[in-house]
XYZ file of C-alpha atoms in Angstrom:
461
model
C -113.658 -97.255 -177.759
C -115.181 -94.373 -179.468
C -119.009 -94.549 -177.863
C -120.501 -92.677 -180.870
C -119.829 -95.769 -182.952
C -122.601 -97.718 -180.808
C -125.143 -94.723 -181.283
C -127.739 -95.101 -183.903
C -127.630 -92.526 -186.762
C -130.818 -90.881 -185.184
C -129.065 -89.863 -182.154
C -126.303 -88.488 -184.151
C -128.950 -86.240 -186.006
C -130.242 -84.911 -183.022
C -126.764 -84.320 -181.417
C -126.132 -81.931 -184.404
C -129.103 -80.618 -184.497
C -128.544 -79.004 -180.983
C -125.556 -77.715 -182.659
C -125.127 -73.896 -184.115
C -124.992 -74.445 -188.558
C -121.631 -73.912 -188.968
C -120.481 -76.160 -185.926
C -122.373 -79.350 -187.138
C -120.535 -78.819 -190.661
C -117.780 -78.946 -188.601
C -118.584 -82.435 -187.398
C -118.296 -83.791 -190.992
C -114.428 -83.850 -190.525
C -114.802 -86.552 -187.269
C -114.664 -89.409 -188.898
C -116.018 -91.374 -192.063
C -119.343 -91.928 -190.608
C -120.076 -88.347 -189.373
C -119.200 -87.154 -192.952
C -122.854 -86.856 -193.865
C -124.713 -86.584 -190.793
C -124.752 -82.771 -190.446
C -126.518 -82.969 -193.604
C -129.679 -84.184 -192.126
C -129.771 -81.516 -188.863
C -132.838 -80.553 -188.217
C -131.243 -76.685 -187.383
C -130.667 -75.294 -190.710
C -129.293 -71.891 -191.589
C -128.750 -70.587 -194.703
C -126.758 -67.062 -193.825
C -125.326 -64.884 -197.382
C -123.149 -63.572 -195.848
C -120.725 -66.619 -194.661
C -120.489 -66.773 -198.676
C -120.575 -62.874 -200.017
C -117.984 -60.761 -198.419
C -118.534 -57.038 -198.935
C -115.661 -56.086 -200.312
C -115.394 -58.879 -202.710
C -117.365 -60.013 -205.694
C -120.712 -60.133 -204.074
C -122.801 -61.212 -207.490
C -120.319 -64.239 -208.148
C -120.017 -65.122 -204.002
C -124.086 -65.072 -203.760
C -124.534 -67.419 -207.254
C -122.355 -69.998 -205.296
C -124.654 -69.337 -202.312
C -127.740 -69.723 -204.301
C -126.592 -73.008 -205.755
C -125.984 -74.029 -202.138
C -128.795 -73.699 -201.134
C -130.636 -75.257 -204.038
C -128.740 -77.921 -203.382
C -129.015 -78.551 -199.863
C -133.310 -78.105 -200.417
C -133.320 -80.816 -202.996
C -131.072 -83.108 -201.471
C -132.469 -83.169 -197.642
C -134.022 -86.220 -196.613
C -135.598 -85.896 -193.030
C -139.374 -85.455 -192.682
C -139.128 -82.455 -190.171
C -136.819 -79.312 -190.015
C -137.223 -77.892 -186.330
C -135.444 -74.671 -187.617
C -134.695 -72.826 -190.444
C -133.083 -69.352 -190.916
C -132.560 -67.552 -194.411
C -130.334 -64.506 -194.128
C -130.249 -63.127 -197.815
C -130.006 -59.262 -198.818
C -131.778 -57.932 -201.854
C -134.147 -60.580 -201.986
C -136.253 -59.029 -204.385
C -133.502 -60.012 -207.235
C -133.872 -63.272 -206.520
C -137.546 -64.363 -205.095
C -137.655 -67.946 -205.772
C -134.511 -68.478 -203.680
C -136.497 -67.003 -200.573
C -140.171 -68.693 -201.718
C -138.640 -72.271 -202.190
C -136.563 -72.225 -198.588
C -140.054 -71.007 -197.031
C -142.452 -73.900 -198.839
C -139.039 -76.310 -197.924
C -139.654 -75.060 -194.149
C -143.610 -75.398 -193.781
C -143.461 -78.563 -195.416
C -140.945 -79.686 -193.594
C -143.847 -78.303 -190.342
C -140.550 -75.771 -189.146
C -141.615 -74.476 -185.338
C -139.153 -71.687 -185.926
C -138.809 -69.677 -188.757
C -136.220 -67.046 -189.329
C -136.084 -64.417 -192.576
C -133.414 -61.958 -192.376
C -133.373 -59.333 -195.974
C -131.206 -57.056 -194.427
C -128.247 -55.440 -196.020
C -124.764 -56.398 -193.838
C -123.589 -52.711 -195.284
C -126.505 -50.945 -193.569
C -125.350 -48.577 -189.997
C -126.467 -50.297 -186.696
C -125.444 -47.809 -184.848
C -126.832 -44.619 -186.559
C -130.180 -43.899 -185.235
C -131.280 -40.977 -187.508
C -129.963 -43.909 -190.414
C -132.348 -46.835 -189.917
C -135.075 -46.357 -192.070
C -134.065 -48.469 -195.442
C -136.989 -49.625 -197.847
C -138.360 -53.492 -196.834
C -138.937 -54.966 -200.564
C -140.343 -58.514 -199.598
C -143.239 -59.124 -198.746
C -144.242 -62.128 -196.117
C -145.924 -64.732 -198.740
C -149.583 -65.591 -197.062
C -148.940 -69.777 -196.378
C -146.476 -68.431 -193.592
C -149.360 -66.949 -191.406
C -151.925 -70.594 -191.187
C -148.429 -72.466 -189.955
C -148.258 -73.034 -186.660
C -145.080 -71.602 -185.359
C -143.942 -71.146 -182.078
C -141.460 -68.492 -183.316
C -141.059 -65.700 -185.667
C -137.807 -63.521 -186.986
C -138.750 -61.277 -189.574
C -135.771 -58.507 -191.078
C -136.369 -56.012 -193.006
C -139.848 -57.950 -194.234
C -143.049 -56.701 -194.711
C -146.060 -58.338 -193.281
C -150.112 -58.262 -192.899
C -150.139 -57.837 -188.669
C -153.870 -58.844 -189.231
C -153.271 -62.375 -190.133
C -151.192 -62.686 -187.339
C -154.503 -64.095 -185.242
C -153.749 -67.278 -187.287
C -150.721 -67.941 -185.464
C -151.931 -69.293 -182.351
C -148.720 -70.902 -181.110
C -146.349 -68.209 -181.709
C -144.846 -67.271 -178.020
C -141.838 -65.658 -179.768
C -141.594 -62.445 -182.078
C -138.059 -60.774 -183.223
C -139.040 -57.710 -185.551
C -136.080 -55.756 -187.417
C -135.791 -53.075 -189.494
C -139.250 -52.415 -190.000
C -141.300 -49.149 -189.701
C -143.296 -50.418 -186.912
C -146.216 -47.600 -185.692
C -148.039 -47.923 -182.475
C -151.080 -49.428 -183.872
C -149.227 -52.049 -185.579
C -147.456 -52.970 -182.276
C -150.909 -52.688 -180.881
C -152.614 -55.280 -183.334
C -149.408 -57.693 -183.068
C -150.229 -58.343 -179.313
C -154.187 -58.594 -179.302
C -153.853 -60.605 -182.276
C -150.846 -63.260 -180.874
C -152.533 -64.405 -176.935
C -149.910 -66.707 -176.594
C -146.928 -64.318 -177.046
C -144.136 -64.460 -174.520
C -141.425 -62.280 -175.802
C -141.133 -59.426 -177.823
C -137.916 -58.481 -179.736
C -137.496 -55.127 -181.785
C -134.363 -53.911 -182.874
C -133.714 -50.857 -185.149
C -137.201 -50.062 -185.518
C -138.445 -46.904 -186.811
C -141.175 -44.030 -186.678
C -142.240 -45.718 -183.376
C -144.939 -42.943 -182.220
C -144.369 -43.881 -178.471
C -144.793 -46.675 -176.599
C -147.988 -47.423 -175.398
C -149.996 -48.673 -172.813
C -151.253 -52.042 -173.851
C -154.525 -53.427 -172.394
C -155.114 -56.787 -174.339
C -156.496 -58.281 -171.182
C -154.101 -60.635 -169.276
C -151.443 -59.875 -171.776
C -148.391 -63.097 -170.979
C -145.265 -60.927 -172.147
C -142.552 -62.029 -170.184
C -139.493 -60.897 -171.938
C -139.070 -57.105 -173.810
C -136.465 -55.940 -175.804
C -136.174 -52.577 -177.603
C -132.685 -52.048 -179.249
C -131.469 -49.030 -180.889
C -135.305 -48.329 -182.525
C -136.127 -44.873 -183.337
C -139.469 -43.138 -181.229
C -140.984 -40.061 -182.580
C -141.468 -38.942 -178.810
C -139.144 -40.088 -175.996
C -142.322 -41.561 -173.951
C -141.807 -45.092 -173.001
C -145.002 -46.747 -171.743
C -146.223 -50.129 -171.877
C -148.306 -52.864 -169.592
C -147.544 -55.823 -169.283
C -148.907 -57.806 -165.976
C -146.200 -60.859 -166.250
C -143.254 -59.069 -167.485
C -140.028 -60.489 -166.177
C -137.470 -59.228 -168.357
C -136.757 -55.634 -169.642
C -133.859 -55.340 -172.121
C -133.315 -51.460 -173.462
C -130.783 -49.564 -175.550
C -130.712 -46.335 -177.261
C -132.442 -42.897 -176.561
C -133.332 -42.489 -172.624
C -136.705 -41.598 -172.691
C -139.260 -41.358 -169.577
C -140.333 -44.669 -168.428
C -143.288 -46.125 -166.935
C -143.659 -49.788 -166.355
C -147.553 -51.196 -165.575
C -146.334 -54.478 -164.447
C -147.598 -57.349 -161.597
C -144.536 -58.128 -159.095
C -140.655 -57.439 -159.705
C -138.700 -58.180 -162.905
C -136.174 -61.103 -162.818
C -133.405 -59.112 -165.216
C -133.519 -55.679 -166.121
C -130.467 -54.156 -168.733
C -130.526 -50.564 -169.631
C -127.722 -49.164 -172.084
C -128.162 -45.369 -173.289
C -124.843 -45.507 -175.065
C -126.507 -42.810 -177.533
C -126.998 -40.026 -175.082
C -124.060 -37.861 -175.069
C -125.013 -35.214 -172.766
C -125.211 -34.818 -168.944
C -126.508 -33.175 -165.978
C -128.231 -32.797 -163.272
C -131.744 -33.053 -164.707
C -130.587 -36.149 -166.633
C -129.640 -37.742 -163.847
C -132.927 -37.491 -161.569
C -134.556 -38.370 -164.803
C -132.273 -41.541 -164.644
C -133.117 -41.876 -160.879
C -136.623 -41.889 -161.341
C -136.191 -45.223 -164.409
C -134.647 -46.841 -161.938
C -137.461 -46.510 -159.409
C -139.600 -47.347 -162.518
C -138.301 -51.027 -162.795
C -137.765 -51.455 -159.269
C -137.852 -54.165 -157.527
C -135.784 -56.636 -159.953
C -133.222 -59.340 -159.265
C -130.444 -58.536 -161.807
C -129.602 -55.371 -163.245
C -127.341 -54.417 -165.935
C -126.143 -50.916 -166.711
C -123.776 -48.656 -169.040
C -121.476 -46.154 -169.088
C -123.293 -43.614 -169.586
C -125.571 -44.715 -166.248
C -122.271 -44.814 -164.201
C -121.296 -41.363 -165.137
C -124.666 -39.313 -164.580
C -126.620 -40.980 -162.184
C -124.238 -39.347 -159.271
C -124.982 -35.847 -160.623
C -127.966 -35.463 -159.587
C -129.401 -34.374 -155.896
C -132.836 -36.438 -156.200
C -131.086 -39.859 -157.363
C -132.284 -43.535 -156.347
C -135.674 -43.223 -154.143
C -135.231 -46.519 -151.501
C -132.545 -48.683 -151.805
C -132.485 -51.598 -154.378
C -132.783 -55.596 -153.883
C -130.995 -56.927 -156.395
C -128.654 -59.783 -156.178
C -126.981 -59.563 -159.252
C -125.143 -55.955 -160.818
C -123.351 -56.249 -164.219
C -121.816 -52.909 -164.807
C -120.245 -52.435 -168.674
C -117.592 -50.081 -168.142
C -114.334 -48.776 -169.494
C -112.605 -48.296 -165.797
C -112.533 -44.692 -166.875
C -112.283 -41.804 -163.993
C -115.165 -40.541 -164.456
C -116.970 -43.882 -164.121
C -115.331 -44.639 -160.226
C -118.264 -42.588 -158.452
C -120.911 -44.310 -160.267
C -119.539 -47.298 -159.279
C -119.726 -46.071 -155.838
C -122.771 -44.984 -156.089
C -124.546 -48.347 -157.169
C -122.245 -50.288 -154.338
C -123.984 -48.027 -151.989
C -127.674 -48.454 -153.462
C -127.395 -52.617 -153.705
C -127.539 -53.654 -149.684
C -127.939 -57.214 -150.888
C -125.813 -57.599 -153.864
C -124.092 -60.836 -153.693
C -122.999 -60.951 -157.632
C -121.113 -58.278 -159.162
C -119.879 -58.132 -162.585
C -117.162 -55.950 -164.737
C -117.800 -56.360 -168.568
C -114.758 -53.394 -169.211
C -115.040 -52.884 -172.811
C -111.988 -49.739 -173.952
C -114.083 -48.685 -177.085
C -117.282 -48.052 -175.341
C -118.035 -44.389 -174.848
C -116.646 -42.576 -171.611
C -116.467 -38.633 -171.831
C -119.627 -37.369 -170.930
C -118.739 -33.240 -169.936
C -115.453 -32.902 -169.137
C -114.483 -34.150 -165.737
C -113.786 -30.102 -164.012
C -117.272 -30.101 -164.645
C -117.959 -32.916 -162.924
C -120.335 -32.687 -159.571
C -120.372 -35.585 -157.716
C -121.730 -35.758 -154.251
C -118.298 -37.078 -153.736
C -116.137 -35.409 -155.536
C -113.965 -34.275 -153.157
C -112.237 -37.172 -153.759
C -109.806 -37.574 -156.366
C -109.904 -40.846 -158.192
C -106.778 -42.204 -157.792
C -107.837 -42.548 -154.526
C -111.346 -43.714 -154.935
C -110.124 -47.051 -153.779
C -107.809 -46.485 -150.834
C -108.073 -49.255 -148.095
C -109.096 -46.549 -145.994
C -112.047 -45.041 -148.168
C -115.843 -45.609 -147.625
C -116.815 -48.861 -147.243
C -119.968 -50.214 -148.538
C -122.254 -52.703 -146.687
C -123.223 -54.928 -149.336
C -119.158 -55.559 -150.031
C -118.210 -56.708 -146.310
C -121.908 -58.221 -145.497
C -123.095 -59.844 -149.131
C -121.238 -60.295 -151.266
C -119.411 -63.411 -152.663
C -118.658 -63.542 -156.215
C -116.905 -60.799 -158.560
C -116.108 -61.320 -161.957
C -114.126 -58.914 -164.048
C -114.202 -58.722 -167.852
C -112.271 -57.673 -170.455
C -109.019 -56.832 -167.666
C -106.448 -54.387 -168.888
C -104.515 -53.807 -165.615
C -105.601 -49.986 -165.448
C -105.158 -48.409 -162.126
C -108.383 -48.416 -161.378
C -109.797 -52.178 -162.269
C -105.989 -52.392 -159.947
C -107.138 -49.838 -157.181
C -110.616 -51.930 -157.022
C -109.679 -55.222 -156.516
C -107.170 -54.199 -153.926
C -110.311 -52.625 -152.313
C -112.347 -55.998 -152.770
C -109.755 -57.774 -151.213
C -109.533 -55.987 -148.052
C -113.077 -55.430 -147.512
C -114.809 -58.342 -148.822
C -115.313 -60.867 -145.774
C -117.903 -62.977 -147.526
C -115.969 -62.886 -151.200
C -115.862 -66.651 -151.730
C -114.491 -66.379 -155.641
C -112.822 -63.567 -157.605
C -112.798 -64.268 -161.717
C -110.245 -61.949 -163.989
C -110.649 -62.898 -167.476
C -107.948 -61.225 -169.411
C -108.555 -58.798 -172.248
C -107.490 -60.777 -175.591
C -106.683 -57.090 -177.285
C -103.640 -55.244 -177.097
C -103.725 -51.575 -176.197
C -101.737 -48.293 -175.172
C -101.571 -50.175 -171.840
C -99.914 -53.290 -172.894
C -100.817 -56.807 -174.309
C -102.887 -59.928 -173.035
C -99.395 -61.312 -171.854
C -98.660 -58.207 -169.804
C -102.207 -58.131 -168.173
C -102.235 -62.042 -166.997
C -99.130 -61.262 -165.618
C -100.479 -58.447 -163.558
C -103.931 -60.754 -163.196
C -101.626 -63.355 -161.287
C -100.031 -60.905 -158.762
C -103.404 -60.345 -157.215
C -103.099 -64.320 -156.053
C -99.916 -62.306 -153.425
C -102.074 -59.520 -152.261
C -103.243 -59.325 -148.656
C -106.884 -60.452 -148.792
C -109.508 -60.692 -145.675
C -111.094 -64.384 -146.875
C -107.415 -66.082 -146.920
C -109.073 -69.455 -149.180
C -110.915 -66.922 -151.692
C -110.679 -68.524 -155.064
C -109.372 -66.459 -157.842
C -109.266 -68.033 -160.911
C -107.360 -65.717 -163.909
C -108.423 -67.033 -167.543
């Protein structure tokens, strides 16, 4: 017996609701009676783009968007929307569109609002390429709602009328010119704010120190924004989470305790050296102590240049490395295995697009690189103590069957006495190296090699 037949329709709404848009359309294909019920979700999004492709005929594709939406606004029959999220580019052609989905959203007393005018043709990963014109303006009955979170894209707004929103504990800000006094203003004027979001920001004079009194930011996250000066400052007494990528600037924390997750990426930086890398060892001393960290590329390659490096070991648990398995990435790995004592978690997210040449690797002065890295992960090389003492759980990412993700887990085999589960997941792409069929059949020899935990799980998706 089906047990969704016995539920009452509300429970159905709610089930969808908890569902991402697309998925709870989806559901309309169970049976007769879920036909209609994703109609009534109280998660709505309204995204352009699964309508307008860009290389097709955009005008026609958005009309039949437009219509949808129309539609869907006069038709909806619940008292409450919970969610709402308009993604629509060149808003400014069409206004009513984005002025009738807001009034449908505040009077439908929406606790998370979502406007997204961004163009889908615009570079996200051009820096000196952000900066694009923001030609809608934030209408005024948004800021006396009280929402509990806020995603504005490419969307002007009055940061003075943000005192009105009491509530709000989250704020997403993209493409937007966003100046330190404005950044300023946005946090003495929201008390309750909890997390932070910018991405591709621009003319950002430097971050600041923020005194706002007992300011309760928990969660930061600057992405690919653009700073006039590379001086990264900012205080923030109850900040647990620290989420960074672009430029590497200097860095200096003003913080109470140590950060639960910290992820740095400076995939934007293209040169190394000596002076880089203290610069990198001293960040890392800056948002030390933390639990989990997360690091690039770029990290992996330059942090062992330098003589200064890593001040006192670190305490995390948890290491998530995104790597391409590339050479010149083997002594950074090293390097962090040595610095993590207590790591019990360690995680490959091996990604073969990502950047990986740095300087070219006869230039390359690590303090080990005596030794060649084809042989970086003899049984006989250094051993580390948090990989025979700590830790228990590896997971790689994104496996290709390279020599070196090969050379590695040979290494993790023999060494790690405490490994209680090993996870490959298999790259889905095909490469110069072979194809996802090729690398699951290398993933399942590792279940025959000689291992020091003889019931370690390994489990090969």
């Amino acid at each position: 017996m089906d047990r969704f037949l016995v539920l009452p329709e509300s429970h159905l709404v709610a089930i969808v609701s908890f569902l991402p848009f697309k998925e709870a359309a989806r559901t309309s294909v169970l049976s007769k009676r879920w036909r209609h019920v994703w109609r009534l979700s109280k998660n709505i999004e309204f995204d352009e783009r699964c309508f307008a492709k860009v290389d097709a005929d955009r005008e026609v594709q958005r009309q039949v968007f437009i219509d949808f939406v129309r539609q869907w606004v006069q038709n909806y029959q619940e008292p409450t929307v919970d969610r709402l999220s308009l993604k629509f580019s060149q808003p400014q052609n069409n206004p009513r569109v984005v002025e009738n989905c807001i009034a449908f959203a505040l009077a439908g007393h929406v606790k998370h609002l979502a406007l997204d005018f961004s163009d889908p043709t615009w570079a996200v990963h051009d820096l000196d390429d952000i900066a694009h014109p923001t030609q809608f303006d934030l209408p005024l009955s948004v800021y006396n709602h009280p929402l509990e979170s806020l995603t504005l894209s490419s969307c002007n707004f009055n940061v003075s009328e943000f005192k009105n929103f009491g509530m709000l504990k989250e704020i997403s800000l993209c493409w937007v010119e966003m100046k330190e006094s404005t950044t300023k203003a946005l946090l003495a004027n929201c008390g309750c704010l909890e997390s932070l979001s910018l991405r591709h920001c621009w003319d950002m004079d430097n971050f600041f120190c923020v005194r706002v009194g007992e300011l309760k930011l928990k969660t930061l996250v600057v992405y690919k924004c653009r700073f006039i000066c590379s001086y990264f400052e900012f205080e923030a007494p109850n900040l647990r989470c620290l989420r960074y990528s672009g430029t590497l600037p200097k860095f200096c924390l003003l913080r109470n305790g140590g950060l639960d997750e910290v992820d740095l990426d400076f995939g934007h930086e293209t040169h190394g050296n000596e002076a880089v890398s203290d610069l990198l060892g001293q960040l890392v001393d800056e948002v030390n102590p933390m639990r989990a960290l997360t690091v690039c590329t770029f990290m992996l390659q330059v942090l062992p240049m330098g003589e200064e490096g890593i001040g006192s070991p670190l305490g995390i648990t948890q290491l998530t490395l995104k790597t391409t398995m590339h050479d010149h990435e083997q002594h950074g790995i090293q390097y962090f295995l040595k610095n993590c004592p207590q790591l019990e978690t360690l995680k490959f997210e091996i990604d073969s697009h990502a950047r990986t040449r740095i300087i070219n690797y006869t230039e390359y002065e690590a303090p080990c690189a005596e030794v060649k890295p084809e042989h970086m992960w003899d049984e006989n090389t250094i051993t580390f103590s948090c990989v025979t003492q700590t830790l228990r759980e590896v997971e790689m990412k994104g496996f290709r069957a390279s020599p070196n993700e090969i050379g590695f887990m040979c290494y993790l085999l023999y060494h790690g006495r405490l490994m209680e589960k090993l996870t490959i997941i298999v790259s889905s792409q095909a490469s110069g190296r072979g194809n996802p069929q090729l690398y699951r059949m290398v993933a399942e020899k590792t279940r025959d090699l000689p291992r020091t935990v003889p019931n370690l799980q390994i489990i090969i998706i």
